[in-house]
mmCIF file of C-alpha atoms and ligand atoms in Angstrom:
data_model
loop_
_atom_site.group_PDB
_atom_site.id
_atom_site.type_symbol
_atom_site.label_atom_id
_atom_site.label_comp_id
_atom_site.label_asym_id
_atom_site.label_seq_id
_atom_site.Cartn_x
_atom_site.Cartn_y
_atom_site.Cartn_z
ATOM 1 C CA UNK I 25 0.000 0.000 0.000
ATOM 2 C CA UNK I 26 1.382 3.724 -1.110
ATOM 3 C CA UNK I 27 -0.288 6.841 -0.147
ATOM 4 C CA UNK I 28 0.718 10.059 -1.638
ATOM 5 C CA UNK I 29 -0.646 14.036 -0.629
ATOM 6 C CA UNK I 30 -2.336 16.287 -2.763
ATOM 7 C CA UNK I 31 -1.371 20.133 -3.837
ATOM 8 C CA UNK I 32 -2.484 23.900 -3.923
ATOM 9 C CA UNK I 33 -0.793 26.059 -6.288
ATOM 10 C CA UNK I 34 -0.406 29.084 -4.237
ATOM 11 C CA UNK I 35 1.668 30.794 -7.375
ATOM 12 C CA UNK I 36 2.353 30.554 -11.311
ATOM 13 C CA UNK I 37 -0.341 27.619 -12.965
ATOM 14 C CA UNK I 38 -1.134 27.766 -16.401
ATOM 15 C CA UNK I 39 2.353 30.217 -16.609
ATOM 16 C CA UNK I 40 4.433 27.121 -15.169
ATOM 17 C CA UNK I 41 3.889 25.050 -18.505
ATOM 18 C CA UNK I 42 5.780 27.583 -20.292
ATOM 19 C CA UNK I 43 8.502 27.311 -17.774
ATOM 20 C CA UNK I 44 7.959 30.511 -15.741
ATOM 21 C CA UNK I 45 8.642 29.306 -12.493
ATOM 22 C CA UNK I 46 5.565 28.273 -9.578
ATOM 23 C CA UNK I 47 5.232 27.753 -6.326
ATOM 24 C CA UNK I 48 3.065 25.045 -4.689
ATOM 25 C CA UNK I 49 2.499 23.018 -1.642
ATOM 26 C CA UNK I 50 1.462 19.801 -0.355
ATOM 27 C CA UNK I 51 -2.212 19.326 1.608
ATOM 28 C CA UNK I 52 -2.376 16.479 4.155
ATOM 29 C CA UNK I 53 -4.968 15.100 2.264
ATOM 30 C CA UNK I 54 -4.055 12.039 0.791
ATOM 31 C CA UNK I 55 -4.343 9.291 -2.055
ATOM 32 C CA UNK I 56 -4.225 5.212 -0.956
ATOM 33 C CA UNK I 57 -3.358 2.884 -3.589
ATOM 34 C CA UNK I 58 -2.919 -1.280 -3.106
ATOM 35 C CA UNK I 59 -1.948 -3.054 -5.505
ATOM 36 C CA UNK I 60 -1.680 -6.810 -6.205
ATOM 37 C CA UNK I 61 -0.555 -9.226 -8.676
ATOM 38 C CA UNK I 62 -3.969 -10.931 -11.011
ATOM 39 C CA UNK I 63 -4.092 -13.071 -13.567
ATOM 40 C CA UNK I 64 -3.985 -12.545 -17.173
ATOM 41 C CA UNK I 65 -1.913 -9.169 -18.682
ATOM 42 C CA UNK I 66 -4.649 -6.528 -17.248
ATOM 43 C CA UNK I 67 -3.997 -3.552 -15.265
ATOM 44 C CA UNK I 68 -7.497 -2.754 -13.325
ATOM 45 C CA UNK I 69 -8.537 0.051 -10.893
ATOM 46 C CA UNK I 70 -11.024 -0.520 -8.386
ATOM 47 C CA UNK I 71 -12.535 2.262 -6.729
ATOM 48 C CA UNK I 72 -14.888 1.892 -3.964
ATOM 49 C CA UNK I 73 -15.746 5.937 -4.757
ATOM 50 C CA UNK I 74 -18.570 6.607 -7.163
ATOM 51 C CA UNK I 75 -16.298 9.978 -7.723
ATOM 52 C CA UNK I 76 -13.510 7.760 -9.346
ATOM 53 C CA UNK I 77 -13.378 7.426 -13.080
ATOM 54 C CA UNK I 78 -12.126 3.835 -13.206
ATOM 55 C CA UNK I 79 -11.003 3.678 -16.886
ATOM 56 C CA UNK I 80 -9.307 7.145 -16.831
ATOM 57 C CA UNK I 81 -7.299 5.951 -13.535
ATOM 58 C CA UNK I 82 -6.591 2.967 -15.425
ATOM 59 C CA UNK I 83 -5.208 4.736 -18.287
ATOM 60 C CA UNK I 84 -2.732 6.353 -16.037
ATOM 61 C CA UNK I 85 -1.922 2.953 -14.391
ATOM 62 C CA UNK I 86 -0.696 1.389 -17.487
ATOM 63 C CA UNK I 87 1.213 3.707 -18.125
ATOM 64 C CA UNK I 88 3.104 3.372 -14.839
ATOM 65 C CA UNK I 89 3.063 0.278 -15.142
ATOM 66 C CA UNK I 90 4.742 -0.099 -18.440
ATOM 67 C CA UNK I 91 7.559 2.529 -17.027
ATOM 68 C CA UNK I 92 8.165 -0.304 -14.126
ATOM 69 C CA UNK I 93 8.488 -3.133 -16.884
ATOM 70 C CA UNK I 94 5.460 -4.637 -15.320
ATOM 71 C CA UNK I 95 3.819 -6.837 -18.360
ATOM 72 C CA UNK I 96 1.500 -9.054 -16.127
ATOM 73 C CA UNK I 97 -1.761 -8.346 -14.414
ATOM 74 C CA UNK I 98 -2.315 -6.256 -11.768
ATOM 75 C CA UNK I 99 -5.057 -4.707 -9.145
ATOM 76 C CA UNK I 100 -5.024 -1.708 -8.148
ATOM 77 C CA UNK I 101 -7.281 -0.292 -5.186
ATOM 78 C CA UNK I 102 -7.687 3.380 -5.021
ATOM 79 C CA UNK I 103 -9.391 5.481 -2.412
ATOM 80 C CA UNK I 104 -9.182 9.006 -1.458
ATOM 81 C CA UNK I 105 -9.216 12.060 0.922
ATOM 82 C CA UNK I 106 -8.949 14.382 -1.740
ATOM 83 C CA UNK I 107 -12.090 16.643 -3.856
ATOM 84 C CA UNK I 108 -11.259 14.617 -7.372
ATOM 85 C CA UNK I 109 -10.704 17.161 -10.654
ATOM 86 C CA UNK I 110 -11.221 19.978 -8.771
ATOM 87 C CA UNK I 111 -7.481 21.564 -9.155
ATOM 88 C CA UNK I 112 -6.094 19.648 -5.749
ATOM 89 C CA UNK I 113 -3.711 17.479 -7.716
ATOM 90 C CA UNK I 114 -5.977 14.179 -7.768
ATOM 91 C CA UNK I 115 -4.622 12.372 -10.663
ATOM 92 C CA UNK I 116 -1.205 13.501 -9.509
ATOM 93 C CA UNK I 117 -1.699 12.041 -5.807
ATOM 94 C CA UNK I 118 -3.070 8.827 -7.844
ATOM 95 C CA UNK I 119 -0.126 8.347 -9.972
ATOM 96 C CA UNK I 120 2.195 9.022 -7.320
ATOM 97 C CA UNK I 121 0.762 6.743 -4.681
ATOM 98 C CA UNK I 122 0.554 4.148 -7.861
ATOM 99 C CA UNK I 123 3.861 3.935 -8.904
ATOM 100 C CA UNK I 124 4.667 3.391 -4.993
ATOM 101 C CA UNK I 125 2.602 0.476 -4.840
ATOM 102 C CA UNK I 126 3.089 -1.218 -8.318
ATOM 103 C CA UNK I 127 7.063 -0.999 -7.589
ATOM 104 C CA UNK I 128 6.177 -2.878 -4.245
ATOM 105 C CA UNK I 129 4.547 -5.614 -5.597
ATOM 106 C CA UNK I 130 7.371 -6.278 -7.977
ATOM 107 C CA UNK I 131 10.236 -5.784 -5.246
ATOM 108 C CA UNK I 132 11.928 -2.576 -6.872
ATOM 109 C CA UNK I 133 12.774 -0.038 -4.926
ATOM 110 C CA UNK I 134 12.606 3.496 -6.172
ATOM 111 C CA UNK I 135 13.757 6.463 -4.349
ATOM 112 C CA UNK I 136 11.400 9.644 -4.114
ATOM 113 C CA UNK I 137 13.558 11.220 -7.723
ATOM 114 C CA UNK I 138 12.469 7.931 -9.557
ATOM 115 C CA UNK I 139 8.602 8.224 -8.350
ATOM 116 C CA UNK I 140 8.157 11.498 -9.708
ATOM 117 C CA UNK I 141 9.578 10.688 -12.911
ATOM 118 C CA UNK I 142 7.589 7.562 -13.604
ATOM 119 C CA UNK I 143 4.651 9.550 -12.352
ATOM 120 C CA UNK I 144 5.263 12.480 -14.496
ATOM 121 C CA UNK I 145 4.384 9.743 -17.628
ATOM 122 C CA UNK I 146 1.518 8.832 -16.011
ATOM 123 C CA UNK I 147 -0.185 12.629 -15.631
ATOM 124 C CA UNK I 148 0.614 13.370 -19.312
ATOM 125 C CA UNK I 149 -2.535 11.423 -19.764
ATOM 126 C CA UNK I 150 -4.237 13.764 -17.729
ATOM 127 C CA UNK I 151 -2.823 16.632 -18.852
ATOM 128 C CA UNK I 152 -1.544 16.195 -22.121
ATOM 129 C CA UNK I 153 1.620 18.625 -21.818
ATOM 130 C CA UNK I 154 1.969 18.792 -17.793
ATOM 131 C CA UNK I 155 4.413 21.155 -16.115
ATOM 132 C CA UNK I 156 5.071 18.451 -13.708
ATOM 133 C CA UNK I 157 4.697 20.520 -10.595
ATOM 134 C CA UNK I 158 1.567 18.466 -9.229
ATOM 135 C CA UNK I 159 3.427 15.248 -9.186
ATOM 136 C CA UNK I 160 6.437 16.754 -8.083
ATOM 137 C CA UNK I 161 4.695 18.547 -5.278
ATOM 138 C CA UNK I 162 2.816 14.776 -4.611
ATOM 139 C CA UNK I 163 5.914 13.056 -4.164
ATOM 140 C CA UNK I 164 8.263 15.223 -1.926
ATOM 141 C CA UNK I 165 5.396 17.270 -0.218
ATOM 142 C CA UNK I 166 6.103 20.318 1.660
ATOM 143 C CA UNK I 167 6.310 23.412 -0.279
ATOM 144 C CA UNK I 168 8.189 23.640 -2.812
ATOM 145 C CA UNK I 169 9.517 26.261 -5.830
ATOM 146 C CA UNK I 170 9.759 24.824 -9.525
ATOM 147 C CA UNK I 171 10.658 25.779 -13.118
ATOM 148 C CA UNK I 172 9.791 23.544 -15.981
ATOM 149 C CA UNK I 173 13.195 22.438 -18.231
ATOM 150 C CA UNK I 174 11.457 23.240 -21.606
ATOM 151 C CA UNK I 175 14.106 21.636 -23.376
ATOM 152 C CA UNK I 176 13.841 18.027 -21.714
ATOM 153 C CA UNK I 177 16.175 17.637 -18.895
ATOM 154 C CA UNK I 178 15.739 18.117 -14.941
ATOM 155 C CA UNK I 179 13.186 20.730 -13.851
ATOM 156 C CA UNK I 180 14.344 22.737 -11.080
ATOM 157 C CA UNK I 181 12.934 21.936 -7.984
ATOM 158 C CA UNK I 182 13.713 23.825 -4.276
ATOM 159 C CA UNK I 183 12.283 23.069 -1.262
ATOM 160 C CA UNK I 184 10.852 26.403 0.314
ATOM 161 C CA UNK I 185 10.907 27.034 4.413
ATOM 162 C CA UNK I 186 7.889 29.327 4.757
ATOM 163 C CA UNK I 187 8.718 31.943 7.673
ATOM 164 C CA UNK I 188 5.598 31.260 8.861
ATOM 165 C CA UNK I 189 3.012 28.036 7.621
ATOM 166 C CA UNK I 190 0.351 29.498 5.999
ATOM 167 C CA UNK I 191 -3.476 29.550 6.739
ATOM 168 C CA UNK I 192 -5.594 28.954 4.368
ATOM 169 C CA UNK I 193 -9.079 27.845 3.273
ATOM 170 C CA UNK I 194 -9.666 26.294 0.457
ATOM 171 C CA UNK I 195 -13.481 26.362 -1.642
ATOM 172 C CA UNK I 196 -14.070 23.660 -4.303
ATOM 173 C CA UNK I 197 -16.852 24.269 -6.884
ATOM 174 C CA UNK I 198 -17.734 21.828 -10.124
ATOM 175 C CA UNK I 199 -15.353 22.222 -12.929
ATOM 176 C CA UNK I 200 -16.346 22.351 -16.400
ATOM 177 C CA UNK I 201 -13.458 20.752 -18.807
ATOM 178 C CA UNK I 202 -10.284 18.634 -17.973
ATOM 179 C CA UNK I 203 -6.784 20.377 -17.208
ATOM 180 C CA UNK I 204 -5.818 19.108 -21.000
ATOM 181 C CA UNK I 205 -8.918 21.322 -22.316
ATOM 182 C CA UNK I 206 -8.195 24.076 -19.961
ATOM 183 C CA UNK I 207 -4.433 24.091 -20.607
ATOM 184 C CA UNK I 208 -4.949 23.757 -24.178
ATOM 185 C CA UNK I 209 -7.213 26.615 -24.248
ATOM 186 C CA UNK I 210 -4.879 28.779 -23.161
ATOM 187 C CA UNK I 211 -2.302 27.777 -25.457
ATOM 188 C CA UNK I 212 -4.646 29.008 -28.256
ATOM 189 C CA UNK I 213 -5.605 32.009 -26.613
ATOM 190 C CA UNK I 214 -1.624 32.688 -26.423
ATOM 191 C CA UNK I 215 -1.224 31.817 -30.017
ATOM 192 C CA UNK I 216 -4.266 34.582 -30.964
ATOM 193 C CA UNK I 217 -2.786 37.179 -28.918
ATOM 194 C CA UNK I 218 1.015 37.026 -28.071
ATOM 195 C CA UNK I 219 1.733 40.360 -27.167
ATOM 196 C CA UNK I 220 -1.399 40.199 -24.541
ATOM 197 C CA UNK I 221 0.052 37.205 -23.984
ATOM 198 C CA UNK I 222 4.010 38.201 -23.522
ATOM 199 C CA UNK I 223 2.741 41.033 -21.064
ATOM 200 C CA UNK I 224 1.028 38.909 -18.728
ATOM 201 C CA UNK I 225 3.715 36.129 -18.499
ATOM 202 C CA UNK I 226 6.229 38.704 -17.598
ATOM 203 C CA UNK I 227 3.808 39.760 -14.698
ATOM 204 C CA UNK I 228 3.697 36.665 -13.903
ATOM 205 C CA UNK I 229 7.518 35.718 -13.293
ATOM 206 C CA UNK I 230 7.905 38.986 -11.609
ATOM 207 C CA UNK I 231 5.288 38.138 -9.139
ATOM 208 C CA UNK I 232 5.985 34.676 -8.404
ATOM 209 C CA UNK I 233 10.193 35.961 -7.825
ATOM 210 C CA UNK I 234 8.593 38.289 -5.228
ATOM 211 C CA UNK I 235 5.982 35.897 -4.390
ATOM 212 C CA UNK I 236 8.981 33.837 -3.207
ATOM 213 C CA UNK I 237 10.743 36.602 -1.415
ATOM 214 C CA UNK I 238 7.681 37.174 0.811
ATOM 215 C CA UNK I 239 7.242 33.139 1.868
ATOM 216 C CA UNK I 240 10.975 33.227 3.157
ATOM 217 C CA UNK I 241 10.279 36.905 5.226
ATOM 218 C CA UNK I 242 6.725 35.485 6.208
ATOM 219 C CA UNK I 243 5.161 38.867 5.056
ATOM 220 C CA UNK I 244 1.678 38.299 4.979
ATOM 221 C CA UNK I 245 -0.192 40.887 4.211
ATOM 222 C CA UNK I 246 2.229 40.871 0.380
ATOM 223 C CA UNK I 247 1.638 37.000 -0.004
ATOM 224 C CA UNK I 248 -2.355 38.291 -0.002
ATOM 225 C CA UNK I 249 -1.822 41.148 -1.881
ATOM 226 C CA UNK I 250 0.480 38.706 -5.067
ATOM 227 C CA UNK I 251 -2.400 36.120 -4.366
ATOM 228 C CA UNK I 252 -4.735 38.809 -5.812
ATOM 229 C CA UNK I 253 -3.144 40.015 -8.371
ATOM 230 C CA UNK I 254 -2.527 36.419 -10.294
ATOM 231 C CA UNK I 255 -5.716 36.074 -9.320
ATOM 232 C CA UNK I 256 -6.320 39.239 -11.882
ATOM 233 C CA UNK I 257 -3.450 37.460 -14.483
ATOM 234 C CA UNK I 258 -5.473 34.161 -13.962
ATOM 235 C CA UNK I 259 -8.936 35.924 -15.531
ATOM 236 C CA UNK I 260 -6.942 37.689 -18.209
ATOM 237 C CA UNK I 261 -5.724 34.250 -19.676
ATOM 238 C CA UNK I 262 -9.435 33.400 -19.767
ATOM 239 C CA UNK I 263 -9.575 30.278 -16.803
ATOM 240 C CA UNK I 264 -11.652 31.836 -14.041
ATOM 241 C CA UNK I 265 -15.601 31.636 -13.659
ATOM 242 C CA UNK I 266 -17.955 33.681 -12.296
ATOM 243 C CA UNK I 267 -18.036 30.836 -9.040
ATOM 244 C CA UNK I 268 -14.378 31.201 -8.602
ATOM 245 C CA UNK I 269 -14.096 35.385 -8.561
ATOM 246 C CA UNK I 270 -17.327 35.250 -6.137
ATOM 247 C CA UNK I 271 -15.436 32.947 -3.616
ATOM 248 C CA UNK I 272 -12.206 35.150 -3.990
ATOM 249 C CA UNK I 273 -14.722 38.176 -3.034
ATOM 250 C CA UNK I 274 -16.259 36.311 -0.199
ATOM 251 C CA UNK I 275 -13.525 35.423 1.321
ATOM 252 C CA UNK I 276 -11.612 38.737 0.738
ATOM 253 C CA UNK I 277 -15.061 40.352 2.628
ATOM 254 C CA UNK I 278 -14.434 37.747 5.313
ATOM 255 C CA UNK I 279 -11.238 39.260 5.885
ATOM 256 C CA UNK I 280 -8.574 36.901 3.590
ATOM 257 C CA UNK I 281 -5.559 38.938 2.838
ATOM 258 C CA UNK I 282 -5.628 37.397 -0.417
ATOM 259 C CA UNK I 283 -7.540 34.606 -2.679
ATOM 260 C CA UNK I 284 -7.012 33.547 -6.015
ATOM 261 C CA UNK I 285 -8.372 30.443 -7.863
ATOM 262 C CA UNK I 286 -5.612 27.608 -7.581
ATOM 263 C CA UNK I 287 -5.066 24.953 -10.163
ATOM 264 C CA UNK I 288 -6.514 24.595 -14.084
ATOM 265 C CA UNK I 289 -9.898 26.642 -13.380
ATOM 266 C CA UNK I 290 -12.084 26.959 -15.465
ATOM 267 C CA UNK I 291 -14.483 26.179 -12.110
ATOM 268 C CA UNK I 292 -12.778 23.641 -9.276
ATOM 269 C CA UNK I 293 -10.754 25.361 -6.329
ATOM 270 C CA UNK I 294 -9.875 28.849 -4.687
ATOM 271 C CA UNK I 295 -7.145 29.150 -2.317
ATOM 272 C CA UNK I 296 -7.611 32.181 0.407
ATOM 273 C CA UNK I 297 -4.709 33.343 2.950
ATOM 274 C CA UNK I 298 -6.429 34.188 6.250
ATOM 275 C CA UNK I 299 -4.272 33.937 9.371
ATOM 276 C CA UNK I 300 -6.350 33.821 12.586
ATOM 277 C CA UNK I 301 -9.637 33.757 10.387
ATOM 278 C CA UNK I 302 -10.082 30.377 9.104
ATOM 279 C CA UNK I 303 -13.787 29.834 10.530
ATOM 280 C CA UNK I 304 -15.083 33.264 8.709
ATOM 281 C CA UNK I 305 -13.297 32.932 5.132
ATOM 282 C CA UNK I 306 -14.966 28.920 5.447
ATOM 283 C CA UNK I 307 -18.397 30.403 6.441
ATOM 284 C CA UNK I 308 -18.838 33.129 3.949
ATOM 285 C CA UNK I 309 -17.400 30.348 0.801
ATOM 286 C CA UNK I 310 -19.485 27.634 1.958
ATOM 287 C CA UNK I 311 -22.831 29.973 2.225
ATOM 288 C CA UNK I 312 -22.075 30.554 -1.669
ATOM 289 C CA UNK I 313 -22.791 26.659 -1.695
ATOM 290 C CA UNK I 314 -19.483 25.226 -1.851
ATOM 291 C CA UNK I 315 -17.438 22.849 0.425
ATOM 292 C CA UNK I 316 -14.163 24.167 2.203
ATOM 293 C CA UNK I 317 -11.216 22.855 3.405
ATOM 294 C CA UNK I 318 -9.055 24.471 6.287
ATOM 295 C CA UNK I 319 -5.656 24.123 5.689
ATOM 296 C CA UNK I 320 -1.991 24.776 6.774
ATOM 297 C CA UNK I 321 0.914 25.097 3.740
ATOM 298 C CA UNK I 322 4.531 25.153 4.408
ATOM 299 C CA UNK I 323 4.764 23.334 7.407
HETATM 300 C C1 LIG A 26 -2.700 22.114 -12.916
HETATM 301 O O1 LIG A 26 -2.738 21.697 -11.574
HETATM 302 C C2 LIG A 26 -1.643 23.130 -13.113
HETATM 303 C C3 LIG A 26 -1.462 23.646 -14.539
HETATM 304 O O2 LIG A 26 -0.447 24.650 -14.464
HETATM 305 C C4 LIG A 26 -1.029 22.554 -15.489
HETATM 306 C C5 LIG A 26 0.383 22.045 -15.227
HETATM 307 O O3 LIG A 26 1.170 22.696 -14.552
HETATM 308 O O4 LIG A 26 0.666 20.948 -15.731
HETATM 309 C C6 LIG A 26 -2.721 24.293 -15.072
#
């Protein structure tokens, strides 16, 4: 049995894939998987979850599987803490915990820079042209700082030590359209407008390079204040909805210092800083309708 956490992109998605560099970190919700060995050459996922989309999970899984050399059948078992396509890093915690537990079962014994890389196969499914930041994020955990290597080799990954863990609430809402839609959409929109498009990815390294500045001071108030505006960047490259900008505003009226949708968009999750007011930020999101999750990053 593997388990591996999910994510929250506190700075840089969508920007990431064109390797500006993001920032990210782990939730202590969590993915299970078991596997075992079954007859025949099959790889099947079993998931007790109605949420679970069996035969996408088990597109991913042969994947892995073929990455580990595995050519004989196996069952997997999947179960979850985590909302599922809703910009928390699901398929990322899936084919993280995966590879964990189909390299058990056939005695090999991969160290944490193997995982990610064998799990980075499996999320191209999901995402067609992944940055790699959810599964790196799902195999080390913590909070971590990383830049894409567009041409191919190592991406650069640092582990971040917040000056202070952050508080923060998150508010899931249905998505409409896959991260491969959503990022793909975006690449069009770039194509149709590059100088729009040039603009707004320089604001975007900028901000993340400070963004990074204020985790290691533990200025608050300027972590809020960045969290906005790629919130702002987010809508100009066309993946917030009217859901996600009325959570940011609830929870900026419930006192957040900041809130910006976190993931693909496009519907799915907000992430809103709010030291000391946890309860309210929750209260106003969830009487929009939508479920919240209070969490700590960076610890
Ligand atoms: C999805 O969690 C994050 C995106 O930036 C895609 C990626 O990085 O692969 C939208």
């Amino acid at each position: 049995m593997a388990k591996a956490c999910g994510k929250t992109i506190l700075f840089g998605e969508h920007f990431v894939v064109y390797g500006i560099p993001a920032i990210a970190g782990s939730v202590s919700d969590q993915t299970t998987v078991s596997a075992r060995k079954a007859k025949g050459t099959r790889i099947k996922v079993e998931a007790a979850d109605k949420r679970h989309n069996p035969e996408f999970l088990e597109k991913m899984a042969a994947v892995l599987a073929n990455k580990l050399g595995i050519n004989e059948g196996v069952e997997l078992e999947v179960s979850t803490e985590l909302q599922i396509g809703s910009g928390m890093g699901s398929s990322a915690a899936f084919c993280v915990a995966a590879t964990r537990a189909l390299a058990q079962i056939v005695g090999k014994n991969l160290g944490n820079d193997d995982v990610c890389r064998i799990a980075y196969e499996g999320e191209k499914i999901a995402h067609g042209t992944p940055s790699g930041i959810d599964n790196t994020v799902a195999t080390y955990g913590g909070l971590v700082w990383f830049k894409k290597n567009l041409e191919g080799g190592a991406n650069q990954i640092e582990r971040l030590k917040a000056r202070k863990p952050l508080e923060v609430v998150i508010g899931t809402c249905p998505r409409k359209g896959t991260t491969k839609e959503l990022v793909e959409a975006v690449r069009t929109r770039k194509e149709k407008n590059p100088e729009k498009f040039a603009r707004i990815f320089e604001d975007a390294g900028k901000l993340v390079d400070e963004a990074r500045e204020a985790l290691l001071k533990g200025e608050e108030k300027k972590i809020g204040a960045l969290l906005n505006q790629n919130h702002e960047l987010l809508k100009e490259i066309g993946v917030s909805t009217r859901e996600l900008d009325a959570m940011c505003s609830a929870a900026l009226k419930a006192g957040a210092l900041g809130a910006k949708l976190t993931g693909a968009g496009g519907g799915g999750s907000v992430i809103a800083l709010c030291p000391g007011k946890q309860a309210e930020v929750a209260k106003a999101i969830e009487k929009l309708g939508w479920p919240t999750l209070k969490v700590r990053i960076g610890e």
